[in-house]
GROMACS .gro file of C-alpha atoms in nm:
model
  394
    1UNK     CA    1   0.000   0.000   0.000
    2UNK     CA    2   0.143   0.342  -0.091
    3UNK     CA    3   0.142   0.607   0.135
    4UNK     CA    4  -0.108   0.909   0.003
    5UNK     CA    5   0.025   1.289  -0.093
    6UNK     CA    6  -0.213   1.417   0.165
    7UNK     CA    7  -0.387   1.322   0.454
    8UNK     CA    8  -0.734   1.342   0.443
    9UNK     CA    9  -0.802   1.442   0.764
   10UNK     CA   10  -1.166   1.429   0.756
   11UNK     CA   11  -1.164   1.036   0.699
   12UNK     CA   12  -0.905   1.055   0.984
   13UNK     CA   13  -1.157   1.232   1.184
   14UNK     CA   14  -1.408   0.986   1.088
   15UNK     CA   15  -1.209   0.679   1.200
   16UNK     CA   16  -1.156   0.855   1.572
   17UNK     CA   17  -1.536   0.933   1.583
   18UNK     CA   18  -1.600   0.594   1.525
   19UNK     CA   19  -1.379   0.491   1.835
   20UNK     CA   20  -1.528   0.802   2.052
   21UNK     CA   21  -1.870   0.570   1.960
   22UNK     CA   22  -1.717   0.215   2.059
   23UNK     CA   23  -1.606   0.438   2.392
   24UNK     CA   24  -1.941   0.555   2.485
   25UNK     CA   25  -2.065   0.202   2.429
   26UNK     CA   26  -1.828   0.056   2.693
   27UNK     CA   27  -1.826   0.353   2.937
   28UNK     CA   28  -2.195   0.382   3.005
   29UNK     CA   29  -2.275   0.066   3.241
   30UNK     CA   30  -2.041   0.301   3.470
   31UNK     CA   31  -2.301   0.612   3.545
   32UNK     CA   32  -2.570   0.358   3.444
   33UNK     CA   33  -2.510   0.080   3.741
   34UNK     CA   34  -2.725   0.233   4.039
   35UNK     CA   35  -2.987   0.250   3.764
   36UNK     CA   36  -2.954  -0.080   3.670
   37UNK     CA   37  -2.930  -0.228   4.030
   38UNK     CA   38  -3.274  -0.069   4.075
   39UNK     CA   39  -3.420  -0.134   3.745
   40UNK     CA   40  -3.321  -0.497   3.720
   41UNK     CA   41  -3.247  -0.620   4.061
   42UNK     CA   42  -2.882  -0.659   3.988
   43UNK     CA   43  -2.599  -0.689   4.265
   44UNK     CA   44  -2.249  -0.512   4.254
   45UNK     CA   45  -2.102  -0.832   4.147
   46UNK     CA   46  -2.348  -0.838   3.868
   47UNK     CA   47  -2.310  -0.465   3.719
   48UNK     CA   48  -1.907  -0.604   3.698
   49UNK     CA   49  -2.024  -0.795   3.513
   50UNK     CA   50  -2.198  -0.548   3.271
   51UNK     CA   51  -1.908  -0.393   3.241
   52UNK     CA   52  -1.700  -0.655   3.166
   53UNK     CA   53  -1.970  -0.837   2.919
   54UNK     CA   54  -1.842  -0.575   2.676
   55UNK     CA   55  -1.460  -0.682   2.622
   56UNK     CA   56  -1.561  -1.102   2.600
   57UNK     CA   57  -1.454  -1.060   2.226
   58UNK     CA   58  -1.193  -0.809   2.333
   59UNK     CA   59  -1.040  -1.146   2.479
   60UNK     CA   60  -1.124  -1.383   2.258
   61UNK     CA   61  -1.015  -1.211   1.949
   62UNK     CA   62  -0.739  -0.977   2.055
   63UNK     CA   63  -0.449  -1.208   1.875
   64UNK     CA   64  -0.621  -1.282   1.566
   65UNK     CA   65  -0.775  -0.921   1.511
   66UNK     CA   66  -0.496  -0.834   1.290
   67UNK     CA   67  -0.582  -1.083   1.056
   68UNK     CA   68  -0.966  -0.960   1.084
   69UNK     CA   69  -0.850  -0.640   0.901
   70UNK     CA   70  -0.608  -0.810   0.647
   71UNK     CA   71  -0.958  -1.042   0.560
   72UNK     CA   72  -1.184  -0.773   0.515
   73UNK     CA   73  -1.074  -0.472   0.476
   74UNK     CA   74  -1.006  -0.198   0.753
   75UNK     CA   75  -1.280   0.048   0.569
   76UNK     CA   76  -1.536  -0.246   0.572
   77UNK     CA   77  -1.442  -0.353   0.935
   78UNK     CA   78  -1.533  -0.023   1.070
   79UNK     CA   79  -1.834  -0.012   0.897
   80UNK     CA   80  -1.942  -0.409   1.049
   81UNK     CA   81  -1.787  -0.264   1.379
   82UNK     CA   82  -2.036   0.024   1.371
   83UNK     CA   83  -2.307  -0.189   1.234
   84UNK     CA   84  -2.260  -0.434   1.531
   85UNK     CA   85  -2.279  -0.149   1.794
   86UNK     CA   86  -2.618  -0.014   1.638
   87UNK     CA   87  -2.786  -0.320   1.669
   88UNK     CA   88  -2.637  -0.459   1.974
   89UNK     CA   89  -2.782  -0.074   2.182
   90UNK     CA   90  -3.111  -0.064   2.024
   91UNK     CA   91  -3.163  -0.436   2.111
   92UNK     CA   92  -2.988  -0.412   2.451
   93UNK     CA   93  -3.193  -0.088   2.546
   94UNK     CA   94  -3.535  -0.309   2.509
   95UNK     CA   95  -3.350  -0.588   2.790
   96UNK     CA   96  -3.638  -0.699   3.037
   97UNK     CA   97  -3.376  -0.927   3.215
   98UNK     CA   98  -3.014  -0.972   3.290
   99UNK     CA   99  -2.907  -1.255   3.048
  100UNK     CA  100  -3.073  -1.066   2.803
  101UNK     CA  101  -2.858  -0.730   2.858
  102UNK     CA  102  -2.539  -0.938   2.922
  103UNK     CA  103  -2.569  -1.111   2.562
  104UNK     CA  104  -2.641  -0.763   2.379
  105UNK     CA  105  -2.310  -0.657   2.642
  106UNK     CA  106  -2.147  -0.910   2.432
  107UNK     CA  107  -2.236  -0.863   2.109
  108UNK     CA  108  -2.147  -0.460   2.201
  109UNK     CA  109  -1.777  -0.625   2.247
  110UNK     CA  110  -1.778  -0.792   1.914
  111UNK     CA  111  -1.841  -0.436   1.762
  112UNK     CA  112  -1.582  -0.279   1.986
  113UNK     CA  113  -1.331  -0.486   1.924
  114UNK     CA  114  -1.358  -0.443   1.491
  115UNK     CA  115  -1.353  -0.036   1.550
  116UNK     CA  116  -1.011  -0.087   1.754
  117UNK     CA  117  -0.883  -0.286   1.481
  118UNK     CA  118  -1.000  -0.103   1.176
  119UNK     CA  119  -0.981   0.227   1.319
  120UNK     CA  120  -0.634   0.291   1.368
  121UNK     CA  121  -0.559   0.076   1.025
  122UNK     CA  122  -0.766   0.320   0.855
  123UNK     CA  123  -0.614   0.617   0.974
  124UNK     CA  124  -0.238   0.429   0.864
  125UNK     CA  125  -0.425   0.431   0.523
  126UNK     CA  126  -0.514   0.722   0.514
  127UNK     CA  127  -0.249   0.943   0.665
  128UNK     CA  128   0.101   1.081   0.481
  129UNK     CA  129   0.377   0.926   0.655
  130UNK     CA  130   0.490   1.287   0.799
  131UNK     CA  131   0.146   1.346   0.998
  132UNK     CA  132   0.155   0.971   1.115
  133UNK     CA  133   0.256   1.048   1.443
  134UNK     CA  134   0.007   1.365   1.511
  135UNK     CA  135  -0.291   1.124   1.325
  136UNK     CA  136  -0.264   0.852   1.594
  137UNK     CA  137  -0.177   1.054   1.866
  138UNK     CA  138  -0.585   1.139   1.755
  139UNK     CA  139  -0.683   0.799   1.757
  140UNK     CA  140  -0.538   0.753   2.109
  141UNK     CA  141  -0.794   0.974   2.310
  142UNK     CA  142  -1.081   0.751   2.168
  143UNK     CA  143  -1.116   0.610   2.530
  144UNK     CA  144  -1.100   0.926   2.741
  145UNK     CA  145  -1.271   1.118   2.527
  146UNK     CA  146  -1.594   0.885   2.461
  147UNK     CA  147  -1.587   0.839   2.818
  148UNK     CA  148  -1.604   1.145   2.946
  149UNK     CA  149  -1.869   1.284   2.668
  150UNK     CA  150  -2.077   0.990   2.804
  151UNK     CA  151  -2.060   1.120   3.201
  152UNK     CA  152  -2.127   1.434   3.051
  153UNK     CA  153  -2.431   1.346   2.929
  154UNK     CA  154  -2.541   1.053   3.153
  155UNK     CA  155  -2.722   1.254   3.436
  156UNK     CA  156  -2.936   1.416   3.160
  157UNK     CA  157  -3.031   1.080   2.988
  158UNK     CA  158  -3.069   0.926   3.341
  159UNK     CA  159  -3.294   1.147   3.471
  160UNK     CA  160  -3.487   1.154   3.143
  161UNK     CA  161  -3.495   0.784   2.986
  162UNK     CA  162  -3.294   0.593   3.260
  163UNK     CA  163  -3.041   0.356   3.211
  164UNK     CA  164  -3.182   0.244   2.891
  165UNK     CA  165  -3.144   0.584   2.723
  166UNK     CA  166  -2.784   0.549   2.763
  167UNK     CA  167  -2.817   0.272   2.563
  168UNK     CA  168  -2.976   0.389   2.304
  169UNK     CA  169  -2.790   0.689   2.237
  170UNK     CA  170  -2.472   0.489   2.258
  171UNK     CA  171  -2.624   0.324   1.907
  172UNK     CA  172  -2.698   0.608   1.761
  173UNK     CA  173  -2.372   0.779   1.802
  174UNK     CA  174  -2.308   0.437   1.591
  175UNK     CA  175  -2.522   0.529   1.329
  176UNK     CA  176  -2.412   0.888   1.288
  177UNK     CA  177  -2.078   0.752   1.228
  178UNK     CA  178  -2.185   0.539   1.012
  179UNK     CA  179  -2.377   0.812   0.796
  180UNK     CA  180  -2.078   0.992   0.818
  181UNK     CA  181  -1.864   0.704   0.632
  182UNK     CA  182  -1.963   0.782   0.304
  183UNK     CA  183  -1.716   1.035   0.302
  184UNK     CA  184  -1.426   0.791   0.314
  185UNK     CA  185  -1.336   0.678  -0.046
  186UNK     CA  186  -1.426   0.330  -0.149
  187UNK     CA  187  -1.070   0.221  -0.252
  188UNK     CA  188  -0.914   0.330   0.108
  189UNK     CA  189  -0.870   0.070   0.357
  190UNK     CA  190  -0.911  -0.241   0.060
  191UNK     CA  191  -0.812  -0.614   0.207
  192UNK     CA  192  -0.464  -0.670   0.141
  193UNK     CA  193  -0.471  -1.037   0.250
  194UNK     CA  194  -0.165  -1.203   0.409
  195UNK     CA  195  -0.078  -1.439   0.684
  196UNK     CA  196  -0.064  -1.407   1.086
  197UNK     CA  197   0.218  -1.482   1.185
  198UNK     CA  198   0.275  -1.573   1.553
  199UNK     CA  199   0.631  -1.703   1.584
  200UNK     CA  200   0.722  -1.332   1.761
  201UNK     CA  201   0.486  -1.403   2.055
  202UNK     CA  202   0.726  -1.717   2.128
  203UNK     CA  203   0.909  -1.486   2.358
  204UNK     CA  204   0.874  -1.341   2.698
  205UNK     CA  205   0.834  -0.979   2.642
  206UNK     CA  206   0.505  -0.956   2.439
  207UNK     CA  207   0.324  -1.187   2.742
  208UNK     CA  208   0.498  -0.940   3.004
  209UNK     CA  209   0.339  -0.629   2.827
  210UNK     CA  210  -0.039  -0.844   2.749
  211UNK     CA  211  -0.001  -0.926   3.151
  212UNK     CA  212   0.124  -0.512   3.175
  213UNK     CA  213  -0.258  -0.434   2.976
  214UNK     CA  214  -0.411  -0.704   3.197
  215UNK     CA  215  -0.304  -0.495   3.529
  216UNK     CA  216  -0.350  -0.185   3.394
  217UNK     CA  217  -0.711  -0.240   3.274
  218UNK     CA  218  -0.880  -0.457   3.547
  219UNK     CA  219  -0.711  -0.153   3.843
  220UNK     CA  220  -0.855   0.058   3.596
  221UNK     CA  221  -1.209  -0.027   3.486
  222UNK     CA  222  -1.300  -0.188   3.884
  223UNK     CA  223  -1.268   0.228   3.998
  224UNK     CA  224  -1.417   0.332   3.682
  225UNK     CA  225  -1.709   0.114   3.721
  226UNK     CA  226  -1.837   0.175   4.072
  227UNK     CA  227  -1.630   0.557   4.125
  228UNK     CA  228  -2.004   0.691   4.065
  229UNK     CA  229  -2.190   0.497   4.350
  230UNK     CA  230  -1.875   0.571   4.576
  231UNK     CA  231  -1.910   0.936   4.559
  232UNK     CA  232  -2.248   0.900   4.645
  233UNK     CA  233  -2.191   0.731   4.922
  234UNK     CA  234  -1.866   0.854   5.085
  235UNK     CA  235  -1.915   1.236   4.979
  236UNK     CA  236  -2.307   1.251   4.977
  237UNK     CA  237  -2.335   1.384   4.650
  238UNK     CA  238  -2.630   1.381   4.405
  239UNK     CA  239  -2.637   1.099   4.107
  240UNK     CA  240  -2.561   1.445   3.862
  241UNK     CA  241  -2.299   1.514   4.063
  242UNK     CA  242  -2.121   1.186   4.126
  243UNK     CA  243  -2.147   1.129   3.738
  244UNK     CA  244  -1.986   1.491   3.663
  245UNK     CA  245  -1.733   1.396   3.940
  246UNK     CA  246  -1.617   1.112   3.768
  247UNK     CA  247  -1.606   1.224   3.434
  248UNK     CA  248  -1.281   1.421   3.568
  249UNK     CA  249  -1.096   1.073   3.547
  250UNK     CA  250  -1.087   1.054   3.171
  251UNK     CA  251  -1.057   1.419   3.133
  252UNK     CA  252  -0.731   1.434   3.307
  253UNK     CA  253  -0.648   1.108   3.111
  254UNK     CA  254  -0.597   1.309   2.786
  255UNK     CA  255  -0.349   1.542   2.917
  256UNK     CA  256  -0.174   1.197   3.044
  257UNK     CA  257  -0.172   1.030   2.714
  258UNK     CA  258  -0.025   1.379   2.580
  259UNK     CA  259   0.258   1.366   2.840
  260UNK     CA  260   0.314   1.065   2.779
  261UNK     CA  261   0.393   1.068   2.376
  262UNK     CA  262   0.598   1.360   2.468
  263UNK     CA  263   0.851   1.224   2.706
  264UNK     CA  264   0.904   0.858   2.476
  265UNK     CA  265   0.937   1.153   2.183
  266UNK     CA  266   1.225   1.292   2.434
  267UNK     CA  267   1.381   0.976   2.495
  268UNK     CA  268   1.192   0.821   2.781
  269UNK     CA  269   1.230   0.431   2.727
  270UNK     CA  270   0.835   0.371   2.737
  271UNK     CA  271   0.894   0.124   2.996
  272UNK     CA  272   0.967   0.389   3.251
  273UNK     CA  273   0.609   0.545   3.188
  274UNK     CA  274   0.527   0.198   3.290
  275UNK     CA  275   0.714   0.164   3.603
  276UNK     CA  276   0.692   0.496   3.741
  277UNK     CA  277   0.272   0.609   3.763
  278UNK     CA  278   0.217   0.293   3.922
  279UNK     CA  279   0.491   0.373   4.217
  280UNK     CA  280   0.294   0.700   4.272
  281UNK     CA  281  -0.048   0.524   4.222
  282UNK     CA  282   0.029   0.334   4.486
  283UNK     CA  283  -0.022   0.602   4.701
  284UNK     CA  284  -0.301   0.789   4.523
  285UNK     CA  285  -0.532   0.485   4.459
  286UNK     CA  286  -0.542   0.404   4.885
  287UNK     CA  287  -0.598   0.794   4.972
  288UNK     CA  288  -0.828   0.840   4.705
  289UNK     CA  289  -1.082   0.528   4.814
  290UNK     CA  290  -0.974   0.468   5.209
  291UNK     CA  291  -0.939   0.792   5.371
  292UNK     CA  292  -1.222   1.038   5.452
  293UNK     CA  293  -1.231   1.344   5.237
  294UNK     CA  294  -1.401   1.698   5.200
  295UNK     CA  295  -1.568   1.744   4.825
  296UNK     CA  296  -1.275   1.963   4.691
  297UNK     CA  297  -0.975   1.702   4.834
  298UNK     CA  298  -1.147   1.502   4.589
  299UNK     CA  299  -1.184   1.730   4.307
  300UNK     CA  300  -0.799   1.746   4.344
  301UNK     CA  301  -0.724   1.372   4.355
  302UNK     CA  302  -0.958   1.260   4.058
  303UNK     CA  303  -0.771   1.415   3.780
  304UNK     CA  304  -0.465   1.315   3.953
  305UNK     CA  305  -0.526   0.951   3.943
  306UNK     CA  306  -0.650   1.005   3.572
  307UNK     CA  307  -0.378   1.199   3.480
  308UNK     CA  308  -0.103   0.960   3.614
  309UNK     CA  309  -0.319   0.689   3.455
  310UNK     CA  310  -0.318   0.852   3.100
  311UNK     CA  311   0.048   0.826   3.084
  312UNK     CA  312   0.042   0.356   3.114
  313UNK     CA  313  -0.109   0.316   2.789
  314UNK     CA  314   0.116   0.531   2.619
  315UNK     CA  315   0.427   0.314   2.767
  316UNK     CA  316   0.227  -0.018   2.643
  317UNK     CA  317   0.169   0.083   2.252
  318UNK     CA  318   0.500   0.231   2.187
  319UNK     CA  319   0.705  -0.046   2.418
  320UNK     CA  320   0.557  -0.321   2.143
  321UNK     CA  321   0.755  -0.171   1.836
  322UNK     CA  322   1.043  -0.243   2.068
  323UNK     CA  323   0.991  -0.599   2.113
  324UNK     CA  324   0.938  -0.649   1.744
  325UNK     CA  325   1.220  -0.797   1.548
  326UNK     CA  326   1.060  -0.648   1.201
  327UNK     CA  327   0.821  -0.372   1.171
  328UNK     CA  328   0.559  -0.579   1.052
  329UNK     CA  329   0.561  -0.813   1.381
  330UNK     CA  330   0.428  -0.531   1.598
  331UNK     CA  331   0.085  -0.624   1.486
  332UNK     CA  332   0.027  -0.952   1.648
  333UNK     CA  333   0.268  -0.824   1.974
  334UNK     CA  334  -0.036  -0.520   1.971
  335UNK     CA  335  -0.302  -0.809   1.912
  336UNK     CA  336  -0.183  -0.982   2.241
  337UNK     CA  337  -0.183  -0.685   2.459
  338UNK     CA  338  -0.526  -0.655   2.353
  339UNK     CA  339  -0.629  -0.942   2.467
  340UNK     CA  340  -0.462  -0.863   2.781
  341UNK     CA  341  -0.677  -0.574   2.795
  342UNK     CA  342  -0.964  -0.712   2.750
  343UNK     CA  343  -0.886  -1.020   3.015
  344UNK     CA  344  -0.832  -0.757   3.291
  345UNK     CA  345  -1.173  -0.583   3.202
  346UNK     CA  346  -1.353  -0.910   3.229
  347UNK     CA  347  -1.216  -1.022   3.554
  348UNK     CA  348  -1.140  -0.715   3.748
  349UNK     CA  349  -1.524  -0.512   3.793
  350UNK     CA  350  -1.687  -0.858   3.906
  351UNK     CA  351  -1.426  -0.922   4.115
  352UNK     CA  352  -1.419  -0.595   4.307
  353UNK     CA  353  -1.805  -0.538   4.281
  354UNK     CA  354  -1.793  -0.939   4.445
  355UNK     CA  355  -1.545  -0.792   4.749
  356UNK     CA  356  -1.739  -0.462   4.754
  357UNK     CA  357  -2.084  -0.645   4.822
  358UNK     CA  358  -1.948  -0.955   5.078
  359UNK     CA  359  -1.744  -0.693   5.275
  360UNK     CA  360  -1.922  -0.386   5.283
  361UNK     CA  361  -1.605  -0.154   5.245
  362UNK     CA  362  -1.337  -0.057   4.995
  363UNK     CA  363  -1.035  -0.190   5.224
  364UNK     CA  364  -1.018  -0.538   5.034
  365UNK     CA  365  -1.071  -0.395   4.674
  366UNK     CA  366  -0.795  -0.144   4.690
  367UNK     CA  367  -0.584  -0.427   4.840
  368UNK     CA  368  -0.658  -0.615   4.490
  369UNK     CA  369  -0.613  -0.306   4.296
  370UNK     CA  370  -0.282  -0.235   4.475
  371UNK     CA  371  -0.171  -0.624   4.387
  372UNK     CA  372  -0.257  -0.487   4.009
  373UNK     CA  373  -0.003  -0.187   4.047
  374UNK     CA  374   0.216  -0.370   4.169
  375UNK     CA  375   0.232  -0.630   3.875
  376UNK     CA  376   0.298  -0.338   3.676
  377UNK     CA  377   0.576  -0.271   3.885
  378UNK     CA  378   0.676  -0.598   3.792
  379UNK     CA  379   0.580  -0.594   3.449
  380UNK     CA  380   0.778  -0.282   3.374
  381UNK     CA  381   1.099  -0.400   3.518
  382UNK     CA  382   1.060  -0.716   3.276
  383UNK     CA  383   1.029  -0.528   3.003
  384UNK     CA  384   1.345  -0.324   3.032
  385UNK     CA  385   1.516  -0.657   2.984
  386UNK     CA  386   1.334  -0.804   2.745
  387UNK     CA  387   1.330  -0.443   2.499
  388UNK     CA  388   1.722  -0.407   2.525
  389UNK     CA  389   1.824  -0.704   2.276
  390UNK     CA  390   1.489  -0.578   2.011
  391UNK     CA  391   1.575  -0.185   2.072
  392UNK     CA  392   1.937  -0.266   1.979
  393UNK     CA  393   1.824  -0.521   1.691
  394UNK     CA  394   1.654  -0.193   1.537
   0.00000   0.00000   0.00000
């Protein structure tokens, strides 16, 4: 594929609208659980498990998703990605019952996962090799920014429609995207068939940074998940305001991921952005959750612990170029991780909604997250050994 004379910005713009959609569609069952534990009768462990319904494909597929876009085509994988998230929130808005809402959760996953794969292909299609870096530094806010756009708007559509009015306007932020498509030429993003080739993942490093994602995501997603009903019911506050609250998490991410691209771009080995947030969220995460606070203490530590968050995921994507031996390995090293990802999103929200509801308090969930950080910890110090030999190879 040769690289275009210009970059078309608006089909880049597409492509990270599309992801800002797949965002919203995972982020909602966060300002959405008290509703839900009303509405359906569910338990802690059970909204977990809402969460985590969404990132079963996530999982599953993660490895072989490069080959998904080789197959089909990145432009046409968006558009089944989008496709899948339409149907999957109309259908999961009409639930009347749990399994029925954890299935559509599912199906929400499939379409989640296609939009990270095609998404960021796309954009590599559609991008002149000079603005590369600037297009997917774009594409990298997809989660922060869908997130927080849906706690913007989640006390409105709460109040209003309730939880299933989050749903449904998660699906048709789908199918604005989609309408928005036809902009993108046909001949962009055309399957280029090929391969997968998994001989790289025969080594340690790429199962050190998949167990890096792993850690990352379930400390991650267990706050994110319940951070709404914990404001509510250590500070007081309204549902409005314990949704607005925690939408100051992914804001402060994006300034994160920034920082982050900056100091690799300055030299930073990317595992050090992996080594040192987690030292420092060690001591965040416990005064954050455990000790008693006045509204603006927490106003100050929310976009802390986002911001020092933001700056992980930025270590994890450019650490996997590192462990590649050729360019074109990176892909299923990336495809790995992502299924780390999406393992510590399906284990972590259960578990800590599990601990949350047998023990009444937050002590033994931040003891689990803490055991997360501190893999990192781990995970980064593995890493410095096993880039070295690929960094030098390149």
């Amino acid at each position: 594929m040769r690289a275009p004379a210009q970059t078309d910005w608006r089909g880049v713009g597409v492509a990270f609208l599309a992801g800002v959609a797949a965002a919203t569609a995972l982020a909602k069952a966060s300002p959405a659980a008290l509703d839900l534990r009303s509405a359906l009768q569910l338990s802690l462990a059970q909204v977990g498990w809402v969460m985590s319904a969404g990132t079963i494909a996530t999982f599953a597929l993660g490895v072989a998703s490069g080959q998904l876009s080789h197959w089909r085509g990145a432009r046409r994988l968006l558009r089944d990605g989008l496709l899948v998230l339409l149907v999957a929130g109309s259908l999961s808005a009409l639930a009347p019952a749990t399994a029925w809402l954890l299935a559509g959760r599912g199906l929400e996953g499939l379409g989640v996962v296609l939009i990270t794969v095609a998404a960021p292909t796309l954009i590599a299609s559609l991008t002149r090799r000079q603005d590369m870096g600037l297009a997917m530094g774009v594409w990298a806010l997809w989660m922060p920014v869908g997130s927080m756009l849906m706690l913007a708007l989640a006390p409105l559509l709460l109040g209003t429609f309730g939880w299933r009015g989050l749903w449904l306007v998660s699906a048709l932020a789908a199918a604005a995207v989609l309408a928005l498509m036809r902009g993108i030429p046909a001949d962009v993003g055309e399957p280029s068939g090929g391969r997968l080739d998994l001989r790289v993942l025969r080594g340690a490093g790429p199962w050190w940074l998949a167990l890096a994602f792993f850690c990352f995501s379930s400390q991650f997603f267990s706050v994110f998940t319940f951070l709404p009903t914990y404001l509510m019911s250590s500070l007081g506050l309204s549902t409005r305001a314990a949704t607005l609250a925690s939408a100051l998490v992914p804001a402060a991410i994006i300034p994160g991921n920034l920082l982050g691209g900056y100091i690799v771009h300055r030299g930073w080995r990317p595992s050090t952005l992996l080594l040192l947030p987690p030292l420092l969220l060690l001591v965040v995460l416990p005064t954050l959750l455990l000790v008693p606070h006045m509204p603006v203490q927490m106003y100050l530590l929310l976009p802390l612990y986002g911001f020092l968050l933001g700056i992980i995921p930025t270590g994890i994507f450019t650490q996997a170029p590192l462990l590649a031996p050729t360019p074109p390995a990176t892909g299923p090293i990336l495809g790995l991780a992502l299924s780390g990802q999406g393992l510590g999103i399906l284990v972590g929200p259960p578990l800590a909604g599990t601990l949350l509801e047998r023990t009444g308090s937050w002590t033994w969930p931040v003891l689990l997250l803490a055991t997360a950080l501190v893999g990192l910890v781990i995970c980064a110090l593995m890493l410095r050994r096993a880039g070295a030999p690929a960094a030098l190879a390149h």
